[in-house]
Amino acid sequence: MNLDRWIAVIGLAISVISVAMAVYFYRRTDKRRIPTFVVSPARRSLVLAELANYKRFSLRYNGEEVGKNGVTAIQVYFWNSGSLEILSSHVLRPYSISISAGPILSWSVIKTSRELIHAQVVRDGDAPDILRLSFEVLEPGDGTVLDIIYDGPPDVKIEFDGACVGSSRPMILPSDPIYFSSIPKQLMLPVQIVSAWAVGLALAILIAGGSNWLAQRILGAQVVEILFRLFSAGFIAIGILAGLFLLYRRVTLRYIPPDIRPR
């Protein structure tokens, strides 16, 4: 590419970075309350459903037989990913966790970002499959981790509800390991993708250079030059779009706060 094209590419890259920075600073100044839930993808089967096939074995909870479909332990993360504090007086509808597979057998708060948030989880009245979560205050980044054991298989659907001033429903993130990533891992992903893109470009240049003579003999020098320009433009465009997506994802992704993130 000549100098003008390089200048255009650099200008476009600067524009992409500027857009990402604008999104980042907008999020910093956007004053909202965003109560957020995510279930850890590492669900543990404490009892397998196969236990029910053995007539000499049975598992009981408060006198009732459980474990026919297995017994599972999960960890639920709840935090304020917004930029405004959430007080208990701001809660319009209590935050709850429901598991339709079977009764919830055990529940506890195992970690909080700060003691003063006073996070508590209790059973919602007589409903055996619903838990209610309460707290005194959640500053931005404050949160808690709940350990829950329920009667059912690991792949059941878990539902969340609740509302506060400025937020009619909680944000529910999918059970994806990316939300649990540490900062070094977060920074490594863009580096790996950019490195793969650079290696691919280098290999493409080598292959194109090695087959240039043969291609010119078959297609003609002018056709080869046009194809090479189209290929170069497409490869650069893909790299820029991938970079734009990564920057946007890094800026907008709602990671679990370090204070409650698993070590």
PDB file of C-alpha atoms in Angstrom:
ATOM      1  CA  MET A   1       0.000   0.000   0.000  1.00  0.00           C
ATOM      2  CA  ASN A   2       1.111   3.542  -0.652  1.00  0.00           C
ATOM      3  CA  LEU A   3       1.422   6.276   1.970  1.00  0.00           C
ATOM      4  CA  ASP A   4      -2.096   7.645   1.455  1.00  0.00           C
ATOM      5  CA  ARG A   5      -3.649   4.244   2.125  1.00  0.00           C
ATOM      6  CA  TRP A   6      -1.584   3.729   5.252  1.00  0.00           C
ATOM      7  CA  ILE A   7      -2.693   7.126   6.519  1.00  0.00           C
ATOM      8  CA  ALA A   8      -6.327   6.165   5.836  1.00  0.00           C
ATOM      9  CA  VAL A   9      -5.926   2.878   7.727  1.00  0.00           C
ATOM     10  CA  ILE A  10      -4.285   4.616  10.702  1.00  0.00           C
ATOM     11  CA  GLY A  11      -7.035   7.234  10.691  1.00  0.00           C
ATOM     12  CA  LEU A  12      -9.690   4.538  10.727  1.00  0.00           C
ATOM     13  CA  ALA A  13      -7.956   2.749  13.608  1.00  0.00           C
ATOM     14  CA  ILE A  14      -7.850   6.001  15.592  1.00  0.00           C
ATOM     15  CA  SER A  15     -11.563   6.482  14.892  1.00  0.00           C
ATOM     16  CA  VAL A  16     -12.305   2.974  16.192  1.00  0.00           C
ATOM     17  CA  ILE A  17     -10.368   3.644  19.393  1.00  0.00           C
ATOM     18  CA  SER A  18     -12.123   6.983  19.795  1.00  0.00           C
ATOM     19  CA  VAL A  19     -15.535   5.322  19.516  1.00  0.00           C
ATOM     20  CA  ALA A  20     -14.554   2.724  22.126  1.00  0.00           C
ATOM     21  CA  MET A  21     -13.291   5.424  24.488  1.00  0.00           C
ATOM     22  CA  ALA A  22     -16.487   7.422  23.968  1.00  0.00           C
ATOM     23  CA  VAL A  23     -18.570   4.358  24.926  1.00  0.00           C
ATOM     24  CA  TYR A  24     -16.383   3.788  27.977  1.00  0.00           C
ATOM     25  CA  PHE A  25     -16.667   7.347  29.288  1.00  0.00           C
ATOM     26  CA  TYR A  26     -20.386   7.398  28.513  1.00  0.00           C
ATOM     27  CA  ARG A  27     -20.828   4.366  30.719  1.00  0.00           C
ATOM     28  CA  ARG A  28     -18.825   6.063  33.451  1.00  0.00           C
ATOM     29  CA  THR A  29     -21.139   9.105  33.371  1.00  0.00           C
ATOM     30  CA  ASP A  30     -24.384   7.162  32.805  1.00  0.00           C
ATOM     31  CA  LYS A  31     -25.998   7.175  36.252  1.00  0.00           C
ATOM     32  CA  ARG A  32     -28.065   4.017  36.634  1.00  0.00           C
ATOM     33  CA  ARG A  33     -28.807   1.263  39.103  1.00  0.00           C
ATOM     34  CA  ILE A  34     -28.137  -2.136  37.503  1.00  0.00           C
ATOM     35  CA  PRO A  35     -28.690  -5.092  39.859  1.00  0.00           C
ATOM     36  CA  THR A  36     -27.038  -8.046  38.115  1.00  0.00           C
ATOM     37  CA  PHE A  37     -27.254 -11.824  38.486  1.00  0.00           C
ATOM     38  CA  VAL A  38     -25.086 -14.570  37.005  1.00  0.00           C
ATOM     39  CA  VAL A  39     -24.848 -18.268  37.847  1.00  0.00           C
ATOM     40  CA  SER A  40     -21.403 -19.817  37.892  1.00  0.00           C
ATOM     41  CA  PRO A  41     -20.986 -22.280  34.992  1.00  0.00           C
ATOM     42  CA  ALA A  42     -19.338 -24.732  37.397  1.00  0.00           C
ATOM     43  CA  ARG A  43     -22.436 -26.510  38.677  1.00  0.00           C
ATOM     44  CA  ARG A  44     -21.628 -29.442  40.975  1.00  0.00           C
ATOM     45  CA  SER A  45     -23.601 -32.691  41.073  1.00  0.00           C
ATOM     46  CA  LEU A  46     -23.576 -33.734  44.721  1.00  0.00           C
ATOM     47  CA  VAL A  47     -25.832 -36.737  44.139  1.00  0.00           C
ATOM     48  CA  LEU A  48     -26.338 -38.413  40.776  1.00  0.00           C
ATOM     49  CA  ALA A  49     -29.793 -39.433  39.575  1.00  0.00           C
ATOM     50  CA  GLU A  50     -28.545 -43.035  39.269  1.00  0.00           C
ATOM     51  CA  LEU A  51     -28.800 -43.346  43.047  1.00  0.00           C
ATOM     52  CA  ALA A  52     -32.577 -43.803  42.664  1.00  0.00           C
ATOM     53  CA  ASN A  53     -31.946 -47.050  40.753  1.00  0.00           C
ATOM     54  CA  TYR A  54     -30.596 -48.707  43.905  1.00  0.00           C
ATOM     55  CA  LYS A  55     -33.483 -49.775  46.118  1.00  0.00           C
ATOM     56  CA  ARG A  56     -31.332 -50.084  49.211  1.00  0.00           C
ATOM     57  CA  PHE A  57     -30.335 -46.413  49.044  1.00  0.00           C
ATOM     58  CA  SER A  58     -32.468 -43.354  49.658  1.00  0.00           C
ATOM     59  CA  LEU A  59     -31.822 -39.699  50.430  1.00  0.00           C
ATOM     60  CA  ARG A  60     -34.192 -37.756  52.673  1.00  0.00           C
ATOM     61  CA  TYR A  61     -34.598 -34.102  53.555  1.00  0.00           C
ATOM     62  CA  ASN A  62     -36.902 -33.206  56.463  1.00  0.00           C
ATOM     63  CA  GLY A  63     -38.447 -36.645  56.130  1.00  0.00           C
ATOM     64  CA  GLU A  64     -39.131 -36.290  52.400  1.00  0.00           C
ATOM     65  CA  GLU A  65     -37.294 -38.383  49.807  1.00  0.00           C
ATOM     66  CA  VAL A  66     -35.147 -36.329  47.434  1.00  0.00           C
ATOM     67  CA  GLY A  67     -32.454 -36.976  44.848  1.00  0.00           C
ATOM     68  CA  LYS A  68     -34.461 -38.938  42.273  1.00  0.00           C
ATOM     69  CA  ASN A  69     -33.175 -36.516  39.629  1.00  0.00           C
ATOM     70  CA  GLY A  70     -29.942 -35.758  41.440  1.00  0.00           C
ATOM     71  CA  VAL A  71     -28.884 -33.046  43.879  1.00  0.00           C
ATOM     72  CA  THR A  72     -26.975 -30.040  42.570  1.00  0.00           C
ATOM     73  CA  ALA A  73     -24.966 -27.202  44.126  1.00  0.00           C
ATOM     74  CA  ILE A  74     -24.641 -23.831  42.390  1.00  0.00           C
ATOM     75  CA  GLN A  75     -23.165 -20.447  43.172  1.00  0.00           C
ATOM     76  CA  VAL A  76     -25.115 -17.309  42.300  1.00  0.00           C
ATOM     77  CA  TYR A  77     -23.372 -13.939  42.002  1.00  0.00           C
ATOM     78  CA  PHE A  78     -25.370 -10.761  42.615  1.00  0.00           C
ATOM     79  CA  TRP A  79     -23.932  -7.249  42.428  1.00  0.00           C
ATOM     80  CA  ASN A  80     -24.591  -3.666  41.404  1.00  0.00           C
ATOM     81  CA  SER A  81     -22.956  -3.173  37.999  1.00  0.00           C
ATOM     82  CA  GLY A  82     -24.385   0.336  37.650  1.00  0.00           C
ATOM     83  CA  SER A  83     -23.026   3.680  38.792  1.00  0.00           C
ATOM     84  CA  LEU A  84     -25.673   4.580  41.402  1.00  0.00           C
ATOM     85  CA  GLU A  85     -26.055   3.027  44.851  1.00  0.00           C
ATOM     86  CA  ILE A  86     -29.034   0.775  45.620  1.00  0.00           C
ATOM     87  CA  LEU A  87     -30.484   1.193  49.103  1.00  0.00           C
ATOM     88  CA  SER A  88     -32.973  -1.166  50.705  1.00  0.00           C
ATOM     89  CA  SER A  89     -35.510   1.654  50.499  1.00  0.00           C
ATOM     90  CA  HIS A  90     -35.008   1.726  46.699  1.00  0.00           C
ATOM     91  CA  VAL A  91     -36.234  -1.875  46.309  1.00  0.00           C
ATOM     92  CA  LEU A  92     -39.765  -1.937  44.898  1.00  0.00           C
ATOM     93  CA  ARG A  93     -40.083  -5.716  44.459  1.00  0.00           C
ATOM     94  CA  PRO A  94     -37.834  -8.038  46.477  1.00  0.00           C
ATOM     95  CA  TYR A  95     -35.091  -9.806  44.537  1.00  0.00           C
ATOM     96  CA  SER A  96     -35.721 -13.517  44.314  1.00  0.00           C
ATOM     97  CA  ILE A  97     -34.231 -16.718  42.931  1.00  0.00           C
ATOM     98  CA  SER A  98     -36.522 -19.537  41.840  1.00  0.00           C
ATOM     99  CA  ILE A  99     -35.682 -23.091  40.766  1.00  0.00           C
ATOM    100  CA  SER A 100     -38.596 -25.029  39.299  1.00  0.00           C
ATOM    101  CA  ALA A 101     -36.911 -28.456  39.293  1.00  0.00           C
ATOM    102  CA  GLY A 102     -37.556 -29.208  42.955  1.00  0.00           C
ATOM    103  CA  PRO A 103     -37.218 -27.847  46.473  1.00  0.00           C
ATOM    104  CA  ILE A 104     -34.210 -25.823  47.515  1.00  0.00           C
ATOM    105  CA  LEU A 105     -32.471 -27.824  50.230  1.00  0.00           C
ATOM    106  CA  SER A 106     -29.804 -25.434  51.493  1.00  0.00           C
ATOM    107  CA  TRP A 107     -28.791 -21.797  50.989  1.00  0.00           C
ATOM    108  CA  SER A 108     -26.231 -19.436  52.473  1.00  0.00           C
ATOM    109  CA  VAL A 109     -24.262 -16.252  51.840  1.00  0.00           C
ATOM    110  CA  ILE A 110     -20.631 -17.327  51.429  1.00  0.00           C
ATOM    111  CA  LYS A 111     -19.001 -14.041  50.413  1.00  0.00           C
ATOM    112  CA  THR A 112     -19.750 -10.320  50.336  1.00  0.00           C
ATOM    113  CA  SER A 113     -17.728  -7.402  49.064  1.00  0.00           C
ATOM    114  CA  ARG A 114     -18.235  -5.581  52.377  1.00  0.00           C
ATOM    115  CA  GLU A 115     -19.884  -6.547  55.651  1.00  0.00           C
ATOM    116  CA  LEU A 116     -21.918  -3.349  55.830  1.00  0.00           C
ATOM    117  CA  ILE A 117     -24.147  -4.404  52.906  1.00  0.00           C
ATOM    118  CA  HIS A 118     -25.731  -6.994  55.291  1.00  0.00           C
ATOM    119  CA  ALA A 119     -26.757  -9.417  52.549  1.00  0.00           C
ATOM    120  CA  GLN A 120     -29.285 -12.056  53.644  1.00  0.00           C
ATOM    121  CA  VAL A 121     -31.087 -14.859  51.820  1.00  0.00           C
ATOM    122  CA  VAL A 122     -34.192 -16.596  53.177  1.00  0.00           C
ATOM    123  CA  ARG A 123     -36.911 -18.866  51.858  1.00  0.00           C
ATOM    124  CA  ASP A 124     -39.835 -16.949  50.393  1.00  0.00           C
ATOM    125  CA  GLY A 125     -42.676 -17.893  52.738  1.00  0.00           C
ATOM    126  CA  ASP A 126     -43.888 -21.460  52.218  1.00  0.00           C
ATOM    127  CA  ALA A 127     -42.546 -21.700  48.639  1.00  0.00           C
ATOM    128  CA  PRO A 128     -39.918 -24.484  48.704  1.00  0.00           C
ATOM    129  CA  ASP A 129     -38.339 -23.426  45.403  1.00  0.00           C
ATOM    130  CA  ILE A 130     -37.979 -19.646  45.879  1.00  0.00           C
ATOM    131  CA  LEU A 131     -35.391 -17.675  47.835  1.00  0.00           C
ATOM    132  CA  ARG A 132     -35.591 -13.990  48.673  1.00  0.00           C
ATOM    133  CA  LEU A 133     -32.439 -11.834  48.763  1.00  0.00           C
ATOM    134  CA  SER A 134     -32.177  -8.649  50.826  1.00  0.00           C
ATOM    135  CA  PHE A 135     -29.453  -6.103  51.604  1.00  0.00           C
ATOM    136  CA  GLU A 136     -28.969  -2.719  53.239  1.00  0.00           C
ATOM    137  CA  VAL A 137     -26.959  -1.014  50.533  1.00  0.00           C
ATOM    138  CA  LEU A 138     -25.148  -1.885  47.313  1.00  0.00           C
ATOM    139  CA  GLU A 139     -22.658   0.723  46.204  1.00  0.00           C
ATOM    140  CA  PRO A 140     -21.405   0.397  42.597  1.00  0.00           C
ATOM    141  CA  GLY A 141     -19.316  -2.799  42.519  1.00  0.00           C
ATOM    142  CA  ASP A 142     -20.758  -4.157  45.784  1.00  0.00           C
ATOM    143  CA  GLY A 143     -22.119  -7.678  45.684  1.00  0.00           C
ATOM    144  CA  THR A 144     -22.498 -11.065  47.260  1.00  0.00           C
ATOM    145  CA  VAL A 145     -22.109 -14.764  46.450  1.00  0.00           C
ATOM    146  CA  LEU A 146     -24.784 -17.305  47.355  1.00  0.00           C
ATOM    147  CA  ASP A 147     -24.301 -21.053  47.674  1.00  0.00           C
ATOM    148  CA  ILE A 148     -27.486 -22.978  46.866  1.00  0.00           C
ATOM    149  CA  ILE A 149     -28.215 -26.717  46.915  1.00  0.00           C
ATOM    150  CA  TYR A 150     -31.410 -27.926  45.255  1.00  0.00           C
ATOM    151  CA  ASP A 151     -33.150 -31.169  44.415  1.00  0.00           C
ATOM    152  CA  GLY A 152     -32.704 -31.586  40.663  1.00  0.00           C
ATOM    153  CA  PRO A 153     -30.224 -31.995  37.793  1.00  0.00           C
ATOM    154  CA  PRO A 154     -27.566 -29.377  36.917  1.00  0.00           C
ATOM    155  CA  ASP A 155     -29.217 -28.194  33.691  1.00  0.00           C
ATOM    156  CA  VAL A 156     -32.436 -26.780  35.159  1.00  0.00           C
ATOM    157  CA  LYS A 157     -33.507 -23.227  34.438  1.00  0.00           C
ATOM    158  CA  ILE A 158     -32.955 -20.702  37.215  1.00  0.00           C
ATOM    159  CA  GLU A 159     -35.082 -17.561  37.217  1.00  0.00           C
ATOM    160  CA  PHE A 160     -34.506 -14.190  38.870  1.00  0.00           C
ATOM    161  CA  ASP A 161     -36.865 -11.365  39.681  1.00  0.00           C
ATOM    162  CA  GLY A 162     -36.957  -8.062  41.493  1.00  0.00           C
ATOM    163  CA  ALA A 163     -37.119  -4.333  40.859  1.00  0.00           C
ATOM    164  CA  CYS A 164     -35.745  -1.128  42.300  1.00  0.00           C
ATOM    165  CA  VAL A 165     -36.045   2.570  41.549  1.00  0.00           C
ATOM    166  CA  GLY A 166     -34.739   3.097  38.014  1.00  0.00           C
ATOM    167  CA  SER A 167     -34.567  -0.629  37.204  1.00  0.00           C
ATOM    168  CA  SER A 168     -37.762  -2.560  36.462  1.00  0.00           C
ATOM    169  CA  ARG A 169     -35.947  -5.906  36.322  1.00  0.00           C
ATOM    170  CA  PRO A 170     -32.466  -7.239  37.138  1.00  0.00           C
ATOM    171  CA  MET A 171     -29.845  -7.815  34.477  1.00  0.00           C
ATOM    172  CA  ILE A 172     -29.326 -11.561  34.035  1.00  0.00           C
ATOM    173  CA  LEU A 173     -26.071 -12.651  32.419  1.00  0.00           C
ATOM    174  CA  PRO A 174     -25.582 -16.072  30.818  1.00  0.00           C
ATOM    175  CA  SER A 175     -23.453 -18.651  32.635  1.00  0.00           C
ATOM    176  CA  ASP A 176     -20.323 -17.809  30.659  1.00  0.00           C
ATOM    177  CA  PRO A 177     -16.767 -18.082  32.073  1.00  0.00           C
ATOM    178  CA  ILE A 178     -15.880 -14.752  30.433  1.00  0.00           C
ATOM    179  CA  TYR A 179     -17.606 -12.824  33.248  1.00  0.00           C
ATOM    180  CA  PHE A 180     -15.328 -14.543  35.758  1.00  0.00           C
ATOM    181  CA  SER A 181     -12.095 -13.713  33.900  1.00  0.00           C
ATOM    182  CA  SER A 182      -9.241 -12.008  35.696  1.00  0.00           C
ATOM    183  CA  ILE A 183      -7.774  -8.792  34.280  1.00  0.00           C
ATOM    184  CA  PRO A 184      -4.703 -10.547  32.753  1.00  0.00           C
ATOM    185  CA  LYS A 185      -6.982 -12.998  30.942  1.00  0.00           C
ATOM    186  CA  GLN A 186      -9.171 -10.133  29.764  1.00  0.00           C
ATOM    187  CA  LEU A 187      -6.131  -8.401  28.277  1.00  0.00           C
ATOM    188  CA  MET A 188      -4.735 -11.568  26.713  1.00  0.00           C
ATOM    189  CA  LEU A 189      -7.728 -12.272  24.462  1.00  0.00           C
ATOM    190  CA  PRO A 190      -7.311  -9.154  22.251  1.00  0.00           C
ATOM    191  CA  VAL A 191      -3.555  -9.780  22.116  1.00  0.00           C
ATOM    192  CA  GLN A 192      -4.092 -13.372  20.982  1.00  0.00           C
ATOM    193  CA  ILE A 193      -6.580 -12.372  18.293  1.00  0.00           C
ATOM    194  CA  VAL A 194      -4.388  -9.540  16.979  1.00  0.00           C
ATOM    195  CA  SER A 195      -1.403 -11.914  16.950  1.00  0.00           C
ATOM    196  CA  ALA A 196      -3.385 -14.527  15.023  1.00  0.00           C
ATOM    197  CA  TRP A 197      -4.475 -11.840  12.559  1.00  0.00           C
ATOM    198  CA  ALA A 198      -0.847 -10.709  12.072  1.00  0.00           C
ATOM    199  CA  VAL A 199       0.350 -14.280  11.554  1.00  0.00           C
ATOM    200  CA  GLY A 200      -2.445 -14.893   9.066  1.00  0.00           C
ATOM    201  CA  LEU A 201      -1.528 -11.737   7.169  1.00  0.00           C
ATOM    202  CA  ALA A 202       2.141 -12.759   7.049  1.00  0.00           C
ATOM    203  CA  LEU A 203       1.255 -16.236   5.776  1.00  0.00           C
ATOM    204  CA  ALA A 204      -1.089 -14.747   3.200  1.00  0.00           C
ATOM    205  CA  ILE A 205       1.671 -12.445   1.944  1.00  0.00           C
ATOM    206  CA  LEU A 206       4.106 -15.359   1.700  1.00  0.00           C
ATOM    207  CA  ILE A 207       1.616 -17.520  -0.156  1.00  0.00           C
ATOM    208  CA  ALA A 208       0.657 -14.670  -2.458  1.00  0.00           C
ATOM    209  CA  GLY A 209       4.296 -13.871  -3.148  1.00  0.00           C
ATOM    210  CA  GLY A 210       5.158 -17.499  -3.845  1.00  0.00           C
ATOM    211  CA  SER A 211       2.272 -17.988  -6.266  1.00  0.00           C
ATOM    212  CA  ASN A 212       2.544 -14.569  -7.901  1.00  0.00           C
ATOM    213  CA  TRP A 213       4.543 -15.777 -10.926  1.00  0.00           C
ATOM    214  CA  LEU A 214       2.188 -18.671 -11.635  1.00  0.00           C
ATOM    215  CA  ALA A 215      -0.907 -16.516 -11.184  1.00  0.00           C
ATOM    216  CA  GLN A 216       0.429 -13.862 -13.574  1.00  0.00           C
ATOM    217  CA  ARG A 217       1.087 -16.510 -16.213  1.00  0.00           C
ATOM    218  CA  ILE A 218      -2.464 -17.869 -15.891  1.00  0.00           C
ATOM    219  CA  LEU A 219      -4.563 -14.773 -15.167  1.00  0.00           C
ATOM    220  CA  GLY A 220      -2.372 -11.914 -16.277  1.00  0.00           C
ATOM    221  CA  ALA A 221      -0.535  -9.278 -14.250  1.00  0.00           C
ATOM    222  CA  GLN A 222      -3.429  -6.811 -14.239  1.00  0.00           C
ATOM    223  CA  VAL A 223      -5.987  -9.334 -12.922  1.00  0.00           C
ATOM    224  CA  VAL A 224      -3.557 -10.525 -10.257  1.00  0.00           C
ATOM    225  CA  GLU A 225      -2.977  -6.955  -9.080  1.00  0.00           C
ATOM    226  CA  ILE A 226      -6.732  -6.304  -8.812  1.00  0.00           C
ATOM    227  CA  LEU A 227      -7.295  -9.553  -6.894  1.00  0.00           C
ATOM    228  CA  PHE A 228      -4.410  -8.775  -4.567  1.00  0.00           C
ATOM    229  CA  ARG A 229      -5.832  -5.334  -3.794  1.00  0.00           C
ATOM    230  CA  LEU A 230      -9.270  -6.765  -3.125  1.00  0.00           C
ATOM    231  CA  PHE A 231      -7.787  -9.453  -0.885  1.00  0.00           C
ATOM    232  CA  SER A 232      -5.682  -6.921   1.033  1.00  0.00           C
ATOM    233  CA  ALA A 233      -8.621  -4.577   1.520  1.00  0.00           C
ATOM    234  CA  GLY A 234     -10.842  -7.435   2.724  1.00  0.00           C
ATOM    235  CA  PHE A 235      -8.224  -8.755   5.140  1.00  0.00           C
ATOM    236  CA  ILE A 236      -7.619  -5.298   6.611  1.00  0.00           C
ATOM    237  CA  ALA A 237     -11.367  -4.672   6.887  1.00  0.00           C
ATOM    238  CA  ILE A 238     -11.840  -7.959   8.763  1.00  0.00           C
ATOM    239  CA  GLY A 239      -9.015  -7.069  11.140  1.00  0.00           C
ATOM    240  CA  ILE A 240     -10.471  -3.622  11.818  1.00  0.00           C
ATOM    241  CA  LEU A 241     -13.973  -4.983  12.385  1.00  0.00           C
ATOM    242  CA  ALA A 242     -12.609  -7.651  14.735  1.00  0.00           C
ATOM    243  CA  GLY A 243     -10.676  -4.984  16.633  1.00  0.00           C
ATOM    244  CA  LEU A 244     -13.782  -2.796  16.869  1.00  0.00           C
ATOM    245  CA  PHE A 245     -15.825  -5.702  18.213  1.00  0.00           C
ATOM    246  CA  LEU A 246     -13.167  -6.590  20.793  1.00  0.00           C
ATOM    247  CA  LEU A 247     -12.841  -3.019  21.988  1.00  0.00           C
ATOM    248  CA  TYR A 248     -16.594  -2.673  22.289  1.00  0.00           C
ATOM    249  CA  ARG A 249     -16.839  -6.001  24.133  1.00  0.00           C
ATOM    250  CA  ARG A 250     -14.030  -5.090  26.532  1.00  0.00           C
ATOM    251  CA  VAL A 251     -15.622  -1.718  27.288  1.00  0.00           C
ATOM    252  CA  THR A 252     -19.233  -2.871  27.716  1.00  0.00           C
ATOM    253  CA  LEU A 253     -18.790  -6.291  29.321  1.00  0.00           C
ATOM    254  CA  ARG A 254     -19.962  -6.416  32.943  1.00  0.00           C
ATOM    255  CA  TYR A 255     -17.318  -8.418  34.785  1.00  0.00           C
ATOM    256  CA  ILE A 256     -17.845  -9.741  38.273  1.00  0.00           C
ATOM    257  CA  PRO A 257     -16.230  -7.302  40.756  1.00  0.00           C
ATOM    258  CA  PRO A 258     -12.816  -8.395  42.074  1.00  0.00           C
ATOM    259  CA  ASP A 259     -14.052  -8.471  45.689  1.00  0.00           C
ATOM    260  CA  ILE A 260     -16.449 -11.371  45.003  1.00  0.00           C
ATOM    261  CA  ARG A 261     -14.756 -12.950  41.984  1.00  0.00           C
ATOM    262  CA  PRO A 262     -13.518 -16.512  42.611  1.00  0.00           C
ATOM    263  CA  ARG A 263      -9.777 -16.749  43.163  1.00  0.00           C
TER     264      ARG A 263
END
